[in-house]
Short mmCIF file of C-alpha atoms and ligand atoms in Angstrom, two decimals:
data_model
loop_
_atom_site.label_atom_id
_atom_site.label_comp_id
_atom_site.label_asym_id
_atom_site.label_seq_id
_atom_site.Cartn_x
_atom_site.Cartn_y
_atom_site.Cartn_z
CA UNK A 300 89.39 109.96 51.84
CA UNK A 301 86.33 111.93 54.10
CA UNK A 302 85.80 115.41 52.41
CA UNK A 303 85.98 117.13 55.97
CA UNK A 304 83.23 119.50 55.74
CA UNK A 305 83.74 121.20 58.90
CA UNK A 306 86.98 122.89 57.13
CA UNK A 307 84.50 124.64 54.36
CA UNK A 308 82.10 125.62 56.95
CA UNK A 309 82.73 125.30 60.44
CA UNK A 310 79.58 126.43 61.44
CA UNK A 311 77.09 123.84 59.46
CA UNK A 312 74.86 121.52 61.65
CA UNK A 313 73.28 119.48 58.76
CA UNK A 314 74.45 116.78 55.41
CA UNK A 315 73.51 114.49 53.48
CA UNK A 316 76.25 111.98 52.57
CA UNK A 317 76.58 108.92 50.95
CA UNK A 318 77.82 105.57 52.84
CA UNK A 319 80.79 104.32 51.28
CA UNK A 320 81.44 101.15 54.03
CA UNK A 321 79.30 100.00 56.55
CA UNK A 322 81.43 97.64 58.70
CA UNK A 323 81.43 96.72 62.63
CA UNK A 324 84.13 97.91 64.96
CA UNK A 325 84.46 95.90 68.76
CA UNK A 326 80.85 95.16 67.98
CA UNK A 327 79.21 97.82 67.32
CA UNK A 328 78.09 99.20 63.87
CA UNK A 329 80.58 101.45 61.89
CA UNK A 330 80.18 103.40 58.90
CA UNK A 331 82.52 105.55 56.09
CA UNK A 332 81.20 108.45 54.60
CA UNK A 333 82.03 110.39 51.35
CA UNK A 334 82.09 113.62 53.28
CA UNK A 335 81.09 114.48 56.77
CA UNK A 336 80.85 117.58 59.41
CA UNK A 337 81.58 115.02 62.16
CA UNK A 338 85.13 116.05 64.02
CA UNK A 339 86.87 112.60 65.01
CA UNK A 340 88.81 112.53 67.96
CA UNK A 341 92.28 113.87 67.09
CA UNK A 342 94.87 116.88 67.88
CA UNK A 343 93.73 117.16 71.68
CA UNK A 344 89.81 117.82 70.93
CA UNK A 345 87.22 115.53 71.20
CA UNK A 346 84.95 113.83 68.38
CA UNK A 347 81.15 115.42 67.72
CA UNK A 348 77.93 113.80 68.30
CA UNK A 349 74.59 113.30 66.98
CA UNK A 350 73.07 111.51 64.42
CA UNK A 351 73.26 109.75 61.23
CA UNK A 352 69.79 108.90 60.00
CA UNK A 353 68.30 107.25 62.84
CA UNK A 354 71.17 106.16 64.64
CA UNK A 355 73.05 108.30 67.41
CA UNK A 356 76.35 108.62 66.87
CA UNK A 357 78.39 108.06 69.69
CA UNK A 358 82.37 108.44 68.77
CA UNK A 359 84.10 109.47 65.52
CA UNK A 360 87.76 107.89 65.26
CA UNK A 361 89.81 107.98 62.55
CA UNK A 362 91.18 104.45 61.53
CA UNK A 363 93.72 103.56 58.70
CA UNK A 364 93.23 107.37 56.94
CA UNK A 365 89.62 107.03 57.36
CA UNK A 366 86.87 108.68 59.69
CA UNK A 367 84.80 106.01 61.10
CA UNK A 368 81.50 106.92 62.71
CA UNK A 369 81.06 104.58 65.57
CA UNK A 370 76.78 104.18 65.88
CA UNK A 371 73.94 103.05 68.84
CA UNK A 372 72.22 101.08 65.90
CA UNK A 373 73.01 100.08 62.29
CA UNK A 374 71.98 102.44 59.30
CA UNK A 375 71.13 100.73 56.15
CA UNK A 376 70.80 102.52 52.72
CA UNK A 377 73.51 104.47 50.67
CA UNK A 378 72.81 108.15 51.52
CA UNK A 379 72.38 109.15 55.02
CA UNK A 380 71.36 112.30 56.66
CA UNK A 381 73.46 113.68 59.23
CA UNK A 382 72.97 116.51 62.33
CA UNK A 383 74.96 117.44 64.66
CA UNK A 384 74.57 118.29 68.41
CA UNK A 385 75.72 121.81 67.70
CA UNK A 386 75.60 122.65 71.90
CA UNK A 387 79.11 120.42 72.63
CA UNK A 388 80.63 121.04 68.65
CA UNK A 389 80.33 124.97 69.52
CA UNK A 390 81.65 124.21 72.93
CA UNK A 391 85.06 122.75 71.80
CA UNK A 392 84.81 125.29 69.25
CA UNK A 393 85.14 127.97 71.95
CA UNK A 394 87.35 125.52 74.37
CA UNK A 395 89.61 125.05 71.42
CA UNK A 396 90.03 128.76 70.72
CA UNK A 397 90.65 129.86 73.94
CA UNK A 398 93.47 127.61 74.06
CA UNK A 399 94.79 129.59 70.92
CA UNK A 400 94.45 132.54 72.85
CA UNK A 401 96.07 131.46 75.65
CA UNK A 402 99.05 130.16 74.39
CA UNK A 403 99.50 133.26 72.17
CA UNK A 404 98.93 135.53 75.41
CA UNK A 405 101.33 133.26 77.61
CA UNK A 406 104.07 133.92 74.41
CA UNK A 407 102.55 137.33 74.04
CA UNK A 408 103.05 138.32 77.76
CA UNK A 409 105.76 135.96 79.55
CA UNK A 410 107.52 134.75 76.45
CA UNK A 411 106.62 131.13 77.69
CA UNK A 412 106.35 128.49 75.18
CA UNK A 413 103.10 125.89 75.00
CA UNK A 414 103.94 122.18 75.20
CA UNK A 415 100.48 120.55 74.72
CA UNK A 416 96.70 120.85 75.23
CA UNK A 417 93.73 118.62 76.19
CA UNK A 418 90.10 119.37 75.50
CA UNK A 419 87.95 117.92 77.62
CA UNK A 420 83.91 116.73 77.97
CA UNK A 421 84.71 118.89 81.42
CA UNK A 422 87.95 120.74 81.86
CA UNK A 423 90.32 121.72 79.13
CA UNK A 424 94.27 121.97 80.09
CA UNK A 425 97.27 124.31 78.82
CA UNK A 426 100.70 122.81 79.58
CA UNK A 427 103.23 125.18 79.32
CA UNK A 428 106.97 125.07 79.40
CA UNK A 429 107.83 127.17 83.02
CA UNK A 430 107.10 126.49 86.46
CA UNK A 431 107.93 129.79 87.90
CA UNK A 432 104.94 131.63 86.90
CA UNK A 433 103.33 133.72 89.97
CA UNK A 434 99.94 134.52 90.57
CA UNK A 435 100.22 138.22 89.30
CA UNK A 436 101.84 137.22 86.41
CA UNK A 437 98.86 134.69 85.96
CA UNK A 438 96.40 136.79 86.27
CA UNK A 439 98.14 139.40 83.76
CA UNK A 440 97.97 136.39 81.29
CA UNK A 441 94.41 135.74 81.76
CA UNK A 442 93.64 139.29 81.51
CA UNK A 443 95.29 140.30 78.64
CA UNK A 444 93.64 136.70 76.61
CA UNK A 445 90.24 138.39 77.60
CA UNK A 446 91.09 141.80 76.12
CA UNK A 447 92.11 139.66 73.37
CA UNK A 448 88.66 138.08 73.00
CA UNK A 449 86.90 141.83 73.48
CA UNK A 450 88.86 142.73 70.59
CA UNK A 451 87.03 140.80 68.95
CA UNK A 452 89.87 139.75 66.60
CA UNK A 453 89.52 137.48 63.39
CA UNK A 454 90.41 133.88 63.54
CA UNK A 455 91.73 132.73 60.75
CA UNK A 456 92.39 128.51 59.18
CA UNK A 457 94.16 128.16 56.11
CA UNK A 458 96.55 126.13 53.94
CA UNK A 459 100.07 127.15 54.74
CA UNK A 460 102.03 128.66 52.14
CA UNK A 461 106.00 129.17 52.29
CA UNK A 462 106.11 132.25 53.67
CA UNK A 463 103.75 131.16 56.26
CA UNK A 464 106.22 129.20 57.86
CA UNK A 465 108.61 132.00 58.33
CA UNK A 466 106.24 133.55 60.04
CA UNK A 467 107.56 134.96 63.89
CA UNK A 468 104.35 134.55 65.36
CA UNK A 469 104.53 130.26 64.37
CA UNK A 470 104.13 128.66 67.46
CA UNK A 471 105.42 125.19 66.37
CA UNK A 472 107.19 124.84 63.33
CA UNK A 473 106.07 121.70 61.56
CA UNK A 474 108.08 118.62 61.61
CA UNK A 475 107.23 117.98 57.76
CA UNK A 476 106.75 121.47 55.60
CA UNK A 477 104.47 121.28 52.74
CA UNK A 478 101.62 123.19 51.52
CA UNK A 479 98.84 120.60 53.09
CA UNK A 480 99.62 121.94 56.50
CA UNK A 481 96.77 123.35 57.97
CA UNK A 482 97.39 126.74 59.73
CA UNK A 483 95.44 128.85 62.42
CA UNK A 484 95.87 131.94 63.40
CA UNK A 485 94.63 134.65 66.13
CA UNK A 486 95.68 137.95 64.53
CA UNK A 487 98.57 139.65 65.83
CA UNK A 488 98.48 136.87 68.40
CA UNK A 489 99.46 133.60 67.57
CA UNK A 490 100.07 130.81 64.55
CA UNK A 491 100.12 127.60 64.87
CA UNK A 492 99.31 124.06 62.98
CA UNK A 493 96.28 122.73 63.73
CA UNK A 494 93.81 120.47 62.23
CA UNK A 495 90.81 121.42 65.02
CA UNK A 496 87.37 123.54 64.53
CA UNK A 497 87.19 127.22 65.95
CA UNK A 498 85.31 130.55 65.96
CA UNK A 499 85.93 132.78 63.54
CA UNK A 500 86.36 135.76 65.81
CA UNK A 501 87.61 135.87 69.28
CA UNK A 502 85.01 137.71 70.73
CA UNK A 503 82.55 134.49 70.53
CA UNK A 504 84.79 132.79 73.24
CA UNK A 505 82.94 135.19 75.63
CA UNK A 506 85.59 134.99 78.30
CA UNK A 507 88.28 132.20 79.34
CA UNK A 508 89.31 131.73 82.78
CA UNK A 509 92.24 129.81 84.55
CA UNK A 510 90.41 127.56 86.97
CA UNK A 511 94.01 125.40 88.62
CA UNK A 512 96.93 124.63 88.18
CA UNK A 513 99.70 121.63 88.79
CA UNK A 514 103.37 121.51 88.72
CA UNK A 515 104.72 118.92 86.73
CA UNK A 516 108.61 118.11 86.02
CA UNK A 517 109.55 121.06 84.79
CA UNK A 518 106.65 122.82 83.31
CA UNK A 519 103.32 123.41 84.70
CA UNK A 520 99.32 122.08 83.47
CA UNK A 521 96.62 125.06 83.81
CA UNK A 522 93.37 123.63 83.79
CA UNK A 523 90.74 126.78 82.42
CA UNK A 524 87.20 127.10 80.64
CA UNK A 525 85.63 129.11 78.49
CA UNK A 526 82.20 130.35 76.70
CA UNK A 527 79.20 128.83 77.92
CA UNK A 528 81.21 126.36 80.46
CA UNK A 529 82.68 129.52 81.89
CA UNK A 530 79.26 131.13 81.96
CA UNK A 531 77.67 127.81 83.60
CA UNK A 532 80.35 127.41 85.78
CA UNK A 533 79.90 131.40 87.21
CA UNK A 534 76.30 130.95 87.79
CA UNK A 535 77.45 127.96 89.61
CA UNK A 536 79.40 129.94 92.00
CA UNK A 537 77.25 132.61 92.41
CA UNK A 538 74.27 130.35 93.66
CA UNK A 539 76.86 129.08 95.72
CA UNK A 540 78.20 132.21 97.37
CA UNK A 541 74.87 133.28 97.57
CA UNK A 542 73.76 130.50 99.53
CA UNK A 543 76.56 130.87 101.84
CA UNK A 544 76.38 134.21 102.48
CA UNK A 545 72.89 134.05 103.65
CA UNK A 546 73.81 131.25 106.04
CA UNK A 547 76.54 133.75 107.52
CA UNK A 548 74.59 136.89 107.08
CA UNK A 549 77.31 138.43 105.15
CA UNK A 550 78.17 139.46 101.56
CA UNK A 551 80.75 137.95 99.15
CA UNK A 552 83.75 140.55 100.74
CA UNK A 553 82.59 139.55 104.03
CA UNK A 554 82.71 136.00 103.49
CA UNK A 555 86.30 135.10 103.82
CA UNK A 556 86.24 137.07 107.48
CA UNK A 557 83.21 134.98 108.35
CA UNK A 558 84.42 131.40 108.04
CA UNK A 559 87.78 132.60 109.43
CA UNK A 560 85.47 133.34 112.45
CA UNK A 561 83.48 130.36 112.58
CA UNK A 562 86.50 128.04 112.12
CA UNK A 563 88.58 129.79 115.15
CA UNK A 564 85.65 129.27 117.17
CA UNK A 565 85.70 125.55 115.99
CA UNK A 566 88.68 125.00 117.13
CA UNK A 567 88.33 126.94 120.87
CA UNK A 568 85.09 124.24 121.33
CA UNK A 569 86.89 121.12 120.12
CA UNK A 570 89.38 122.45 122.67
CA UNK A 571 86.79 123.09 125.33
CA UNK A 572 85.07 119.82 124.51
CA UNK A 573 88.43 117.64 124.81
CA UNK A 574 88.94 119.43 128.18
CA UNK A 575 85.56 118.42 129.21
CA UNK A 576 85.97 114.43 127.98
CA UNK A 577 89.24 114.08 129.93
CA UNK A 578 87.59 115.34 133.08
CA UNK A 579 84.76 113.24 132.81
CA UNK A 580 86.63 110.61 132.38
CA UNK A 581 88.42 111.03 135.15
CA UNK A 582 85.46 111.31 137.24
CA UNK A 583 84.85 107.99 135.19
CA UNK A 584 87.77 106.30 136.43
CA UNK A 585 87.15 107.95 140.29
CA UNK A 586 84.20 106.53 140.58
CA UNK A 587 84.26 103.17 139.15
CA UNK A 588 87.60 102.48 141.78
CA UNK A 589 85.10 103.71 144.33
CA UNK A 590 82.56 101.06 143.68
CA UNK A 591 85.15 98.40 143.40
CA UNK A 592 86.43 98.77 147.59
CA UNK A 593 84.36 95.62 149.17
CA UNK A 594 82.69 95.03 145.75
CA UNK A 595 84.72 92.71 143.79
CA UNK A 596 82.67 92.98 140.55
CA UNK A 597 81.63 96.29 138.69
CA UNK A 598 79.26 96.70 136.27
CA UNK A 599 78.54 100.21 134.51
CA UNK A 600 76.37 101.05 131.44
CA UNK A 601 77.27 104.27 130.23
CA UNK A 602 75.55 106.55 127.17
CA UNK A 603 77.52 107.72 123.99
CA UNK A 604 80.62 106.69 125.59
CA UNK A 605 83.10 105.44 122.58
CA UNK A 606 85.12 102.27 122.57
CA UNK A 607 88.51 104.34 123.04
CA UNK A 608 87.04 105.74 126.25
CA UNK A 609 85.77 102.82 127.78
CA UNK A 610 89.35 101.01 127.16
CA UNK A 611 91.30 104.05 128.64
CA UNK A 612 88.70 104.26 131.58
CA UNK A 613 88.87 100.55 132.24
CA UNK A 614 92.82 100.47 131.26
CA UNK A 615 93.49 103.32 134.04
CA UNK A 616 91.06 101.66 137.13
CA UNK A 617 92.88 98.19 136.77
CA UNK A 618 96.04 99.93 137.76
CA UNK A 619 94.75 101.61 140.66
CA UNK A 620 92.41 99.00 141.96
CA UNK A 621 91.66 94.91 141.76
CA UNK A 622 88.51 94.06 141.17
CA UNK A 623 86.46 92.55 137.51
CA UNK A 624 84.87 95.87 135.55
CA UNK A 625 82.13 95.49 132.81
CA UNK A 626 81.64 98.46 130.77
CA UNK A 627 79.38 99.44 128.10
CA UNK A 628 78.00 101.65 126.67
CA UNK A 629 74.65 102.44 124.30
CA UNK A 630 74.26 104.90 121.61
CA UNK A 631 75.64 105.28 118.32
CA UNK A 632 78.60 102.64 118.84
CA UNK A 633 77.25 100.21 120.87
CA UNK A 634 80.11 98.73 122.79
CA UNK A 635 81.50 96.57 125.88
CA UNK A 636 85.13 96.60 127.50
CA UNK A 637 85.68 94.12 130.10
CA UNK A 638 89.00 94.09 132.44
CA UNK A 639 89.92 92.37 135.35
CA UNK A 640 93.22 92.17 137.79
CA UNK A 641 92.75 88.70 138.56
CA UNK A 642 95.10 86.24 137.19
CA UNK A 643 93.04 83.30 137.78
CA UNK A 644 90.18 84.62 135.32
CA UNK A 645 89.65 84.30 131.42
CA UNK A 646 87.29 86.96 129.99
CA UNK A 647 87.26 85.67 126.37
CA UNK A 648 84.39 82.85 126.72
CA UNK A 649 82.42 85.52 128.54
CA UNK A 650 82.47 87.96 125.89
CA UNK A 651 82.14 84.96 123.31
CA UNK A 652 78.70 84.41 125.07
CA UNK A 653 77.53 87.94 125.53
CA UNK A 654 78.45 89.79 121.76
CA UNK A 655 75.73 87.57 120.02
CA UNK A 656 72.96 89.97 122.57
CA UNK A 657 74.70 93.02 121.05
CA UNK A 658 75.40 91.58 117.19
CA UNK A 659 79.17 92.33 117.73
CA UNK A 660 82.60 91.20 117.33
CA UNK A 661 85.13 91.67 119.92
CA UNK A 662 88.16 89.58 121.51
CA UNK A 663 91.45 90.48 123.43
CA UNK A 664 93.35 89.20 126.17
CA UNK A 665 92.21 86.68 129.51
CA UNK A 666 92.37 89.74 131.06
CA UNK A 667 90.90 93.03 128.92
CA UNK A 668 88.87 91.94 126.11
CA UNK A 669 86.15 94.30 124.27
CA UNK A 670 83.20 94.27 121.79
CA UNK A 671 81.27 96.75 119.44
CA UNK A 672 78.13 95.65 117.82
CA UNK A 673 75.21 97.07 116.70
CA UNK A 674 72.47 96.22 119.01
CA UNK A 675 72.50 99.16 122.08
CA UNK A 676 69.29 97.90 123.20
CA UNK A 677 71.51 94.78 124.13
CA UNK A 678 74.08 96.19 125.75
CA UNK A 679 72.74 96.42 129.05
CA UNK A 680 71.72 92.62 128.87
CA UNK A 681 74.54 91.76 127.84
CA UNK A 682 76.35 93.13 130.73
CA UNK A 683 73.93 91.47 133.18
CA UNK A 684 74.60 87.99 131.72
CA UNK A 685 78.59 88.88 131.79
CA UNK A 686 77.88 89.52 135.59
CA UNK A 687 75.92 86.30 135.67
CA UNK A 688 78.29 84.13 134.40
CA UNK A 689 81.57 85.27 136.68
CA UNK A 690 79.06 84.27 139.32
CA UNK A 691 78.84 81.21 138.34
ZN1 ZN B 296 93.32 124.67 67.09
#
């Protein structure tokens, strides 16, 4: 068995240890130690990094009772000389706390019971066992965990004894009661089994904050940070609002009022600007079945016209008046619609010939076919050679 040193000293960075198997696991080199500070993935929380000699370690699992330090290269030797990267270990160390916390101050406050926890490299998640919990009552929560940290309050790991377990404040009795059962606890807050690494006193969490939440059957996940992620995660926000509120001239408490603004104005212009498309394409349509009287064929090359437009403005002249129309139009989707009233006429091998001008695709009926390419430069050629070729 490992000697887990992180349970001595949870706040060591640096061993030496001797190799007791060097092995390979899916390929890559693997070895046992007599002792180590390295936390292998297990309980919710996430394995340390950083290095064993020269090699980087890069997962710790536990395998068969054993920790197994999964490495970038091989190590050769029999002692080894470990560090670890102390930023993420104290990060999970405050991640993992704050969960503590919380699920003592969701007890503590709402009487709600904690199902289950996750640690993550970026998020960390509290499920709990209620999905009726409001936003005041949420926030109470939250606040009264962050008094809880100010207080600066001992935490506490230790072997359980008997009376331990008869303890009110045991969050999860465990399944199998003996004395090797490790035990944490937030004073006057919360006990509960657990095998992870923590602070020693709340107030090193810094502060914790609920970041989202999810209903799910029956109970519901918070996701929340805490410590330096927390801290990271404000600055984040601030250069954010920041940003933002020069853009709108505004402060943070004016903020919400100015993007209400600029999104009611949004929607009066998309409004105004649908009004405008329909009349100009009615104008479209006006015009083109004015062209057509005496002038059997019609060709029009329009600018930044889409495809839908073009088929609804060559749809609605072929009901009001015969003739052949050839449409396109240039811009960002470079496009033709073609439509005719005459029975007699196929449309198909004229596109066929025209879309390689444009670098399109198209197809469609005898009578209304269209293309979109990516050439506009060709469009208007390709309309020319259209008009060619029906007068042939
Ligand atoms: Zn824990």
């Amino acid at each position: 068995m490992t000697k887990r040193l992180y349970y001595a000293d949870v706040y060591a960075q640096e061993f030496d240890a001797r190799i007791v198997n060097n092995i390979k696991i899916d390929g890559k080199p693997a070895i046992e130690l007599n002792m180590t500070l390295f936390y292998p993935t297990s309980g919710g929380q996430m394995h340390d990094t950083g290095t064993l000699g020269e090699a980087s370690v890069i997962d710790v699992i536990i395998k068969d009772d054993a920790i197994w330090h999964i490495l970038d290269r091989p190590v050769n030797g029999e002692q080894v000389h470990g560090v670890l990267n102390w930023e993420r270990r104290f990060d999970f160390m405050q991640q993992h706390t704050a969960f503590h916390i919380l699920a003592g101050s969701f007890r503590n406050r709402l009487g709600v019971d904690t199902l289950s926890s996750h640690l993550g490299e970026d998020n960390s998640t509290i499920d709990v066992n209620s999905e009726r919990i409001d936003e005041l009552q949420l926030q109470d929560v939250e606040t009264f965990a962050n008094q809880v940290i100010w207080e600066n309050r001992p935490v506490r790991a230790f072997w359980a004894g008997k009376f331990d377990l008869d303890n009110p404040l045991l969050r999860k009795k465990p399944d199998d009661c003996h004395e090797k059962i490790r035990l944490v606890e937030i004073e006057n807050l919360d006990l509960d089994p657990c095998g992870g690494t923590h602070v020693t006193t709340t107030g090193q969490v810094g502060f914790v904050k609920i970041t989202g939440s999810e209903k799910i059957r029956g109970y519901t996940r918070y996701t929340f940070i805490a410590g330096n992620r927390a801290w990271s995660d404000l600055q984040k926000r601030y250069s954010v609002i920041t940003t933002l509120g020069q853009l709108l001239t505004t402060g943070v408490e004016g903020l919400p009022a100015a993007v209400e603004k600029l999104v009611q104005e949004n929607k009066k212009l998309a409004k105004a600007l649908q009004n405008f498309e329909k009349e100009a394409e009615e104008q479209m349509i006006l015009e083109l079945a004015q062209q057509t009287a005496g002038n059997l064929l019609v060709r029009k090359c329009y600018n930044d016209k889409t495809p839908e437009t073009l088929r609804r403005v060559a749809g609605a002249v072929i009901k009001q008046s015969p003739g052949i129309f050839l449409l396109g139009s240039t811009g960002e989707t470079p496009c033709v619609v073609f439509a005719t009233t005459r029975p007699d006429l196929d449309l198909r091998p004229i596109l066929k010939q025209i879309l390689p001008l444009i670098e399109g695709r198209g197809g469609g009926s005898a009578s209304f076919v269209q293309g979109g390419g990516t050439n506009s430069a060709g469009i208007s050629a390709a309309l020319e050679t259209a008009a060619e070729l029906l007068s042939d």
